[in-house]
Short mmCIF file of C-alpha atoms in Angstrom, two decimals:
data_model
loop_
_atom_site.label_atom_id
_atom_site.label_comp_id
_atom_site.label_asym_id
_atom_site.label_seq_id
_atom_site.Cartn_x
_atom_site.Cartn_y
_atom_site.Cartn_z
CA UNK I 1 0.04 0.06 -0.01
CA UNK I 2 1.02 3.70 -0.28
CA UNK I 3 2.02 6.06 2.23
CA UNK I 4 2.78 9.47 2.81
CA UNK I 5 6.05 9.10 4.94
CA UNK I 6 8.88 11.98 5.87
CA UNK I 7 13.00 11.37 7.26
CA UNK I 8 12.52 13.76 10.34
CA UNK I 9 14.43 16.13 10.41
CA UNK I 10 15.49 16.46 6.90
CA UNK I 11 14.25 18.97 4.49
CA UNK I 12 12.31 18.30 1.58
CA UNK I 13 12.00 14.26 2.38
CA UNK I 14 8.01 14.20 2.49
CA UNK I 15 7.20 11.62 -0.25
CA UNK I 16 4.81 8.75 -0.99
CA UNK I 17 6.27 5.59 -0.43
CA UNK I 18 5.05 1.63 -1.07
CA UNK I 19 4.78 0.51 2.64
CA UNK I 20 3.94 -3.09 3.78
CA UNK I 21 0.37 -3.57 4.54
CA UNK I 22 -0.58 -3.58 7.94
CA UNK I 23 -1.31 -6.80 10.06
CA UNK I 24 -3.90 -6.08 13.11
CA UNK I 25 -2.68 -7.17 16.72
CA UNK I 26 -4.59 -8.67 19.28
CA UNK I 27 -7.51 -6.11 20.36
CA UNK I 28 -6.59 -3.83 17.06
CA UNK I 29 -9.01 -2.99 14.29
CA UNK I 30 -7.85 -2.83 10.56
CA UNK I 31 -8.99 0.09 9.14
CA UNK I 32 -9.13 1.53 5.36
CA UNK I 33 -8.27 4.97 5.33
CA UNK I 34 -10.58 7.79 4.09
CA UNK I 35 -8.57 10.78 4.79
CA UNK I 36 -6.18 13.17 7.07
CA UNK I 37 -6.07 16.30 7.82
CA UNK I 38 -2.81 18.61 7.57
CA UNK I 39 -2.08 20.98 9.78
CA UNK I 40 0.75 23.30 10.70
CA UNK I 41 2.60 20.51 12.91
CA UNK I 42 2.60 18.41 9.49
CA UNK I 43 4.36 21.19 7.73
CA UNK I 44 7.02 21.96 9.85
CA UNK I 45 7.25 18.03 10.12
CA UNK I 46 7.63 18.10 6.40
CA UNK I 47 10.01 21.10 6.59
CA UNK I 48 12.36 18.98 9.01
CA UNK I 49 11.65 21.75 11.96
CA UNK I 50 11.00 17.93 14.17
CA UNK I 51 9.60 14.70 14.26
CA UNK I 52 10.88 10.91 15.42
CA UNK I 53 10.91 8.16 13.43
CA UNK I 54 9.72 4.50 15.01
CA UNK I 55 12.73 3.06 16.56
CA UNK I 56 14.89 1.08 14.03
CA UNK I 57 12.81 3.16 11.18
CA UNK I 58 14.36 5.72 9.09
CA UNK I 59 11.08 7.31 7.88
CA UNK I 60 7.70 8.14 9.55
CA UNK I 61 4.36 7.91 8.24
CA UNK I 62 2.90 11.22 8.97
CA UNK I 63 -0.65 12.40 9.66
CA UNK I 64 -2.47 12.28 13.12
CA UNK I 65 -5.97 14.08 11.76
CA UNK I 66 -7.08 10.63 10.74
CA UNK I 67 -10.59 9.55 9.49
CA UNK I 68 -11.04 5.81 8.35
CA UNK I 69 -13.55 2.91 8.02
CA UNK I 70 -13.26 -0.23 9.53
CA UNK I 71 -12.54 -3.20 7.90
CA UNK I 72 -12.07 -5.81 10.46
CA UNK I 73 -12.81 -5.66 14.17
CA UNK I 74 -11.68 -8.27 17.09
CA UNK I 75 -14.62 -9.72 18.31
CA UNK I 76 -16.01 -7.92 21.45
CA UNK I 77 -14.02 -4.24 20.88
CA UNK I 78 -17.39 -2.85 20.45
CA UNK I 79 -16.68 -1.91 16.94
CA UNK I 80 -17.94 -3.41 13.60
CA UNK I 81 -17.21 -3.65 9.77
CA UNK I 82 -18.15 -0.46 8.56
CA UNK I 83 -17.73 1.68 11.31
CA UNK I 84 -16.50 5.24 10.68
CA UNK I 85 -13.59 5.84 13.19
CA UNK I 86 -10.63 7.63 14.02
CA UNK I 87 -7.50 7.05 15.69
CA UNK I 88 -6.43 8.90 19.09
CA UNK I 89 -2.54 10.27 18.45
CA UNK I 90 -1.23 10.24 21.58
CA UNK I 91 0.24 6.97 24.20
CA UNK I 92 1.11 7.39 27.67
CA UNK I 93 4.71 6.75 28.34
CA UNK I 94 5.72 2.91 29.09
CA UNK I 95 6.42 3.31 32.65
CA UNK I 96 3.57 6.21 33.34
CA UNK I 97 4.04 8.83 35.09
CA UNK I 98 1.27 10.13 37.63
CA UNK I 99 -0.47 11.86 34.95
CA UNK I 100 -0.59 8.83 32.41
CA UNK I 101 -1.19 6.40 34.93
CA UNK I 102 -4.65 8.05 35.46
CA UNK I 103 -5.27 8.49 31.99
CA UNK I 104 -4.11 12.19 31.43
CA UNK I 105 -1.65 11.11 28.85
CA UNK I 106 -2.50 14.78 27.68
CA UNK I 107 -0.79 15.94 30.71
CA UNK I 108 2.21 13.75 30.36
CA UNK I 109 5.16 14.88 32.92
CA UNK I 110 8.27 13.35 31.99
CA UNK I 111 7.50 13.68 27.89
CA UNK I 112 7.82 10.12 26.93
CA UNK I 113 4.94 9.99 25.53
CA UNK I 114 4.86 8.86 21.81
CA UNK I 115 2.24 10.03 19.15
CA UNK I 116 0.95 8.62 15.90
CA UNK I 117 2.76 10.42 13.20
CA UNK I 118 4.70 12.70 14.98
CA UNK I 119 6.72 11.00 17.71
CA UNK I 120 7.82 7.50 17.24
CA UNK I 121 4.59 5.81 16.05
CA UNK I 122 3.55 5.62 12.34
CA UNK I 123 0.54 8.16 11.87
CA UNK I 124 -2.72 7.39 9.76
CA UNK I 125 -1.54 9.07 6.22
CA UNK I 126 -1.72 5.20 4.59
CA UNK I 127 -4.39 3.67 2.53
CA UNK I 128 -4.85 1.26 5.32
CA UNK I 129 -3.81 1.19 9.47
CA UNK I 130 -4.49 -0.63 12.57
CA UNK I 131 -5.10 1.14 15.52
CA UNK I 132 -5.97 -0.38 19.37
CA UNK I 133 -9.60 -0.58 20.06
CA UNK I 134 -9.11 1.34 23.63
CA UNK I 135 -7.37 4.19 21.51
CA UNK I 136 -9.99 4.10 18.42
CA UNK I 137 -13.53 6.51 18.57
CA UNK I 138 -16.51 5.71 16.75
CA UNK I 139 -18.21 8.55 15.02
CA UNK I 140 -21.71 9.82 13.55
CA UNK I 141 -22.09 8.18 10.32
CA UNK I 142 -23.05 11.45 9.45
CA UNK I 143 -19.73 12.92 9.47
CA UNK I 144 -17.95 10.71 6.77
CA UNK I 145 -16.82 13.54 5.05
CA UNK I 146 -15.73 15.84 7.73
CA UNK I 147 -14.47 13.58 10.55
CA UNK I 148 -10.49 14.21 9.79
CA UNK I 149 -12.21 17.46 12.01
CA UNK I 150 -12.24 15.55 15.33
CA UNK I 151 -8.59 15.71 16.33
CA UNK I 152 -8.58 19.66 16.08
CA UNK I 153 -12.22 19.39 17.36
CA UNK I 154 -10.19 17.67 20.82
CA UNK I 155 -8.05 20.34 20.90
CA UNK I 156 -10.70 22.51 22.15
CA UNK I 157 -12.82 20.33 23.82
CA UNK I 158 -9.93 20.01 26.12
CA UNK I 159 -9.78 23.79 26.14
CA UNK I 160 -13.56 24.31 27.04
CA UNK I 161 -13.02 21.73 29.92
CA UNK I 162 -9.77 23.81 31.14
CA UNK I 163 -11.71 26.92 31.09
CA UNK I 164 -14.65 25.69 33.07
CA UNK I 165 -12.32 23.92 35.53
CA UNK I 166 -10.74 26.91 36.20
CA UNK I 167 -13.94 28.92 36.21
CA UNK I 168 -15.79 26.56 38.86
CA UNK I 169 -13.26 27.50 41.46
CA UNK I 170 -16.04 30.17 42.62
CA UNK I 171 -19.52 30.59 41.23
CA UNK I 172 -19.30 31.03 37.49
CA UNK I 173 -21.73 32.14 35.23
CA UNK I 174 -20.01 33.13 31.62
CA UNK I 175 -22.15 35.27 29.41
CA UNK I 176 -19.64 36.00 26.61
CA UNK I 177 -16.60 34.54 25.17
CA UNK I 178 -14.21 36.01 22.27
CA UNK I 179 -12.01 33.64 20.14
CA UNK I 180 -8.83 35.19 18.22
CA UNK I 181 -8.17 33.34 14.86
CA UNK I 182 -10.78 32.09 12.06
CA UNK I 183 -8.44 28.68 11.61
CA UNK I 184 -9.93 25.67 12.41
CA UNK I 185 -9.04 25.72 15.96
CA UNK I 186 -10.54 29.28 16.47
CA UNK I 187 -13.94 27.94 14.11
CA UNK I 188 -14.13 25.06 16.07
CA UNK I 189 -13.71 26.55 19.23
CA UNK I 190 -16.31 29.10 18.19
CA UNK I 191 -18.37 26.27 17.44
CA UNK I 192 -18.12 24.47 21.02
CA UNK I 193 -18.45 28.29 22.85
CA UNK I 194 -22.38 28.34 20.64
CA UNK I 195 -22.75 25.18 21.87
CA UNK I 196 -22.67 26.43 25.29
CA UNK I 197 -25.12 29.00 24.52
CA UNK I 198 -22.75 31.86 25.22
CA UNK I 199 -22.42 34.99 22.86
CA UNK I 200 -19.56 34.31 20.99
CA UNK I 201 -17.03 36.58 19.01
CA UNK I 202 -14.50 35.88 16.94
CA UNK I 203 -11.69 37.86 16.01
CA UNK I 204 -9.64 37.28 12.80
CA UNK I 205 -7.57 40.02 10.09
CA UNK I 206 -9.42 39.58 7.13
CA UNK I 207 -12.42 41.05 6.03
CA UNK I 208 -13.57 38.97 3.37
CA UNK I 209 -13.51 35.29 2.40
CA UNK I 210 -15.16 32.51 3.80
CA UNK I 211 -14.28 32.86 7.44
CA UNK I 212 -16.85 36.31 8.69
CA UNK I 213 -19.69 34.16 6.48
CA UNK I 214 -18.73 30.55 8.60
CA UNK I 215 -18.67 32.60 11.78
CA UNK I 216 -22.22 34.35 11.04
CA UNK I 217 -23.59 31.02 10.26
CA UNK I 218 -22.87 29.59 13.48
CA UNK I 219 -24.88 32.72 15.13
CA UNK I 220 -21.56 34.41 16.43
CA UNK I 221 -20.30 37.52 15.73
CA UNK I 222 -17.17 38.47 13.51
CA UNK I 223 -14.57 41.19 13.95
CA UNK I 224 -11.94 42.02 11.99
CA UNK I 225 -11.14 45.87 13.20
CA UNK I 226 -8.59 44.54 15.84
CA UNK I 227 -8.60 43.28 19.27
CA UNK I 228 -9.54 46.68 20.86
CA UNK I 229 -12.75 47.32 19.10
CA UNK I 230 -13.59 43.50 19.33
CA UNK I 231 -13.38 43.54 22.98
CA UNK I 232 -15.34 46.85 23.12
CA UNK I 233 -18.14 44.99 21.76
CA UNK I 234 -17.71 41.73 23.06
CA UNK I 235 -17.09 42.35 26.96
CA UNK I 236 -15.64 38.86 27.02
CA UNK I 237 -15.85 36.95 30.36
CA UNK I 238 -13.56 33.93 28.21
CA UNK I 239 -10.95 34.09 25.68
CA UNK I 240 -9.63 31.29 23.84
CA UNK I 241 -6.43 32.51 21.93
CA UNK I 242 -5.65 30.52 18.82
CA UNK I 243 -3.46 32.31 16.95
CA UNK I 244 0.10 32.17 18.93
CA UNK I 245 0.39 35.95 17.38
CA UNK I 246 2.36 37.74 20.46
CA UNK I 247 0.71 41.08 20.46
CA UNK I 248 -2.79 38.94 20.65
CA UNK I 249 -1.46 36.87 23.06
CA UNK I 250 -1.01 39.78 25.30
CA UNK I 251 -4.13 41.19 24.41
CA UNK I 252 -6.24 38.37 25.80
CA UNK I 253 -4.82 38.73 28.92
CA UNK I 254 -5.85 42.04 29.27
CA UNK I 255 -9.12 41.32 27.37
CA UNK I 256 -11.65 40.07 30.04
CA UNK I 257 -13.63 41.61 32.55
CA UNK I 258 -13.27 40.61 36.33
CA UNK I 259 -13.23 36.78 37.11
CA UNK I 260 -12.02 36.35 33.49
CA UNK I 261 -10.48 33.23 32.41
CA UNK I 262 -8.08 33.15 29.25
CA UNK I 263 -7.19 29.69 27.45
CA UNK I 264 -3.91 30.15 25.30
CA UNK I 265 -4.18 27.08 22.19
CA UNK I 266 -1.76 28.89 19.57
CA UNK I 267 1.73 28.20 19.78
CA UNK I 268 3.78 31.40 19.23
CA UNK I 269 7.34 31.52 16.94
CA UNK I 270 9.98 31.98 18.90
CA UNK I 271 12.87 34.89 18.35
CA UNK I 272 10.38 37.64 18.36
CA UNK I 273 10.49 40.72 20.41
CA UNK I 274 7.21 42.51 21.66
CA UNK I 275 7.14 45.77 23.70
CA UNK I 276 4.59 45.09 27.05
CA UNK I 277 3.24 46.91 30.33
CA UNK I 278 4.18 43.92 32.17
CA UNK I 279 3.62 45.63 35.33
CA UNK I 280 0.17 46.70 33.95
CA UNK I 281 -1.09 43.30 33.32
CA UNK I 282 0.03 41.57 36.18
CA UNK I 283 -1.85 44.32 37.96
CA UNK I 284 -4.73 43.55 36.26
CA UNK I 285 -4.96 39.79 36.07
CA UNK I 286 -4.21 39.72 40.07
CA UNK I 287 -6.94 42.57 40.87
CA UNK I 288 -9.12 41.11 39.05
CA UNK I 289 -8.73 37.64 40.06
CA UNK I 290 -8.18 36.85 36.19
CA UNK I 291 -6.51 33.28 35.25
CA UNK I 292 -4.32 32.34 31.97
CA UNK I 293 -4.14 28.67 30.88
CA UNK I 294 -2.64 27.03 28.35
CA UNK I 295 -3.66 23.79 26.67
CA UNK I 296 -2.25 21.49 24.35
CA UNK I 297 -3.23 17.76 23.14
CA UNK I 298 -6.16 15.73 24.14
CA UNK I 299 -7.37 12.59 26.24
CA UNK I 300 -9.86 10.02 25.40
CA UNK I 301 -12.50 12.05 27.47
CA UNK I 302 -11.93 14.91 25.31
CA UNK I 303 -12.18 12.76 22.22
CA UNK I 304 -15.51 11.69 23.65
CA UNK I 305 -16.68 15.44 23.79
CA UNK I 306 -15.24 16.33 20.35
CA UNK I 307 -17.53 13.67 18.90
CA UNK I 308 -20.67 14.47 20.76
CA UNK I 309 -19.94 18.18 20.13
CA UNK I 310 -19.27 17.08 16.23
CA UNK I 311 -22.72 15.03 16.10
CA UNK I 312 -24.49 18.04 17.50
CA UNK I 313 -23.17 20.12 14.78
CA UNK I 314 -24.52 21.42 11.51
CA UNK I 315 -22.82 18.64 8.84
CA UNK I 316 -23.21 21.19 5.91
CA UNK I 317 -21.61 23.83 8.42
CA UNK I 318 -18.59 21.61 9.09
CA UNK I 319 -18.14 20.67 5.24
CA UNK I 320 -17.45 24.32 4.49
CA UNK I 321 -14.52 24.24 6.95
CA UNK I 322 -12.99 21.42 4.92
CA UNK I 323 -11.83 24.04 1.84
CA UNK I 324 -9.53 21.85 -0.10
CA UNK I 325 -9.72 17.83 -0.92
CA UNK I 326 -6.50 16.67 -2.16
CA UNK I 327 -5.56 12.93 -3.59
CA UNK I 328 -2.29 11.20 -1.90
CA UNK I 329 -0.58 11.62 -5.17
CA UNK I 330 -1.12 15.43 -4.99
CA UNK I 331 0.08 15.45 -1.50
CA UNK I 332 2.14 18.86 -2.44
CA UNK I 333 -1.09 21.00 -2.96
CA UNK I 334 -1.94 20.24 0.29
CA UNK I 335 1.37 21.90 2.18
CA UNK I 336 1.31 24.99 0.09
CA UNK I 337 -2.06 26.15 1.38
CA UNK I 338 -2.85 29.96 0.79
CA UNK I 339 -4.71 32.13 3.65
CA UNK I 340 -8.33 31.77 2.42
CA UNK I 341 -8.05 28.17 3.02
CA UNK I 342 -9.13 26.92 6.28
CA UNK I 343 -8.74 23.21 6.22
CA UNK I 344 -7.07 20.94 3.92
CA UNK I 345 -7.35 17.38 3.77
CA UNK I 346 -5.78 14.45 1.50
CA UNK I 347 -7.74 11.90 0.82
CA UNK I 348 -6.58 8.48 0.85
CA UNK I 349 -8.72 5.76 -1.23
#
C-alpha cells in the first residue's frame, strides 16, 4: 500500500512510498484510510523542524488528523465492519508518570509519551492502518465527509474543559466569549462556545473570504477591526486565543472582565520581541482574579466530548471548513495552501 512518509529532521524528504500492508495485532482494528487533515504540525515536520521515526526506522508515516472505516474488528471490541472511526494521537509513556497512569496522557510529566504521525509511531496517512480498539473512537455516520476534523475538535474540547474547571473555583456564570483567530481551531472553538449557549465573538485579520460567513452561520459575531474594538463590543468573560501571535496573546490576557479566564491554544514562534507593560498586565490579572491557562493535546475524555460536539453540529457547516481536498498523489498541494483555505485534507482512497 501507499503512505505519505518523511525522514524526520530532513527538509524536502516528504514522499509517497510503498510500505507493507498493516497486520492487526490482538485487540486491534484494521481500518481503511479515508482522509487525513493537514495542519501546522504536519508542515513543520515536512520542513524538517522536528518529528521522530519509529525505533529502527528512517522514515515516519505522518498524519495525525485521521479518518477511516473499519475493515475488520476483533470480537467484543465494540466496533464492527463499516464503522466510521478516528484514531487517538497520543499514547502514554511505557513506565507511566502519575498523569499517564490516570488516563491523562495529554498532561504527561516526563515527556516519554509517543504520538501517531509525530513521535515514534507511524501516523494515519496511509491507505490502511491499524489501531488499538481502546484508542479508536467511533463517529456519527453523518460525519463521513468531515470526520478528520475530530482531532482539532479534541484540542478545543480540552480548552473548554480547562476554562470551565478554572472558572468553577468559585461561582461562575459566563455570558460571552472571544475567540482570537478564525482558522480551524478558532472556528471549532467558536462552535463549542455557541453549543454552550454563550454570546461568541471571533476576531481575525481578514475582512472577506469564507471566514466571516462561517462565523455568522454559527450565530456568532465576526470582527476584523482589531483587538480593542472586538473587546469593547464583546466584553468577554472568556478568551480562547488560537493564533499564537504575541500581540494577541498579551492582548487576550488583558481582554477579560473581572474573574475572566484566558485559554492559550496557539503556539508562538520564537525569536520575536514585543514591548509590553508587564506590570500593568500583572496588576490587572491579580486585582481582577483573572486566570490564564495553556492547553495542548487531548485524552480519551476529550475525544468523547469532541465526538459528541461534532454529532450535534450542522454537517453542512462542518463541510464548509474543509476548503480543499487533494488526492494522495498531489500531496504537495496540501502543504502549499494559501490563507483563504480553512482546512486542507488529503484523501487516501
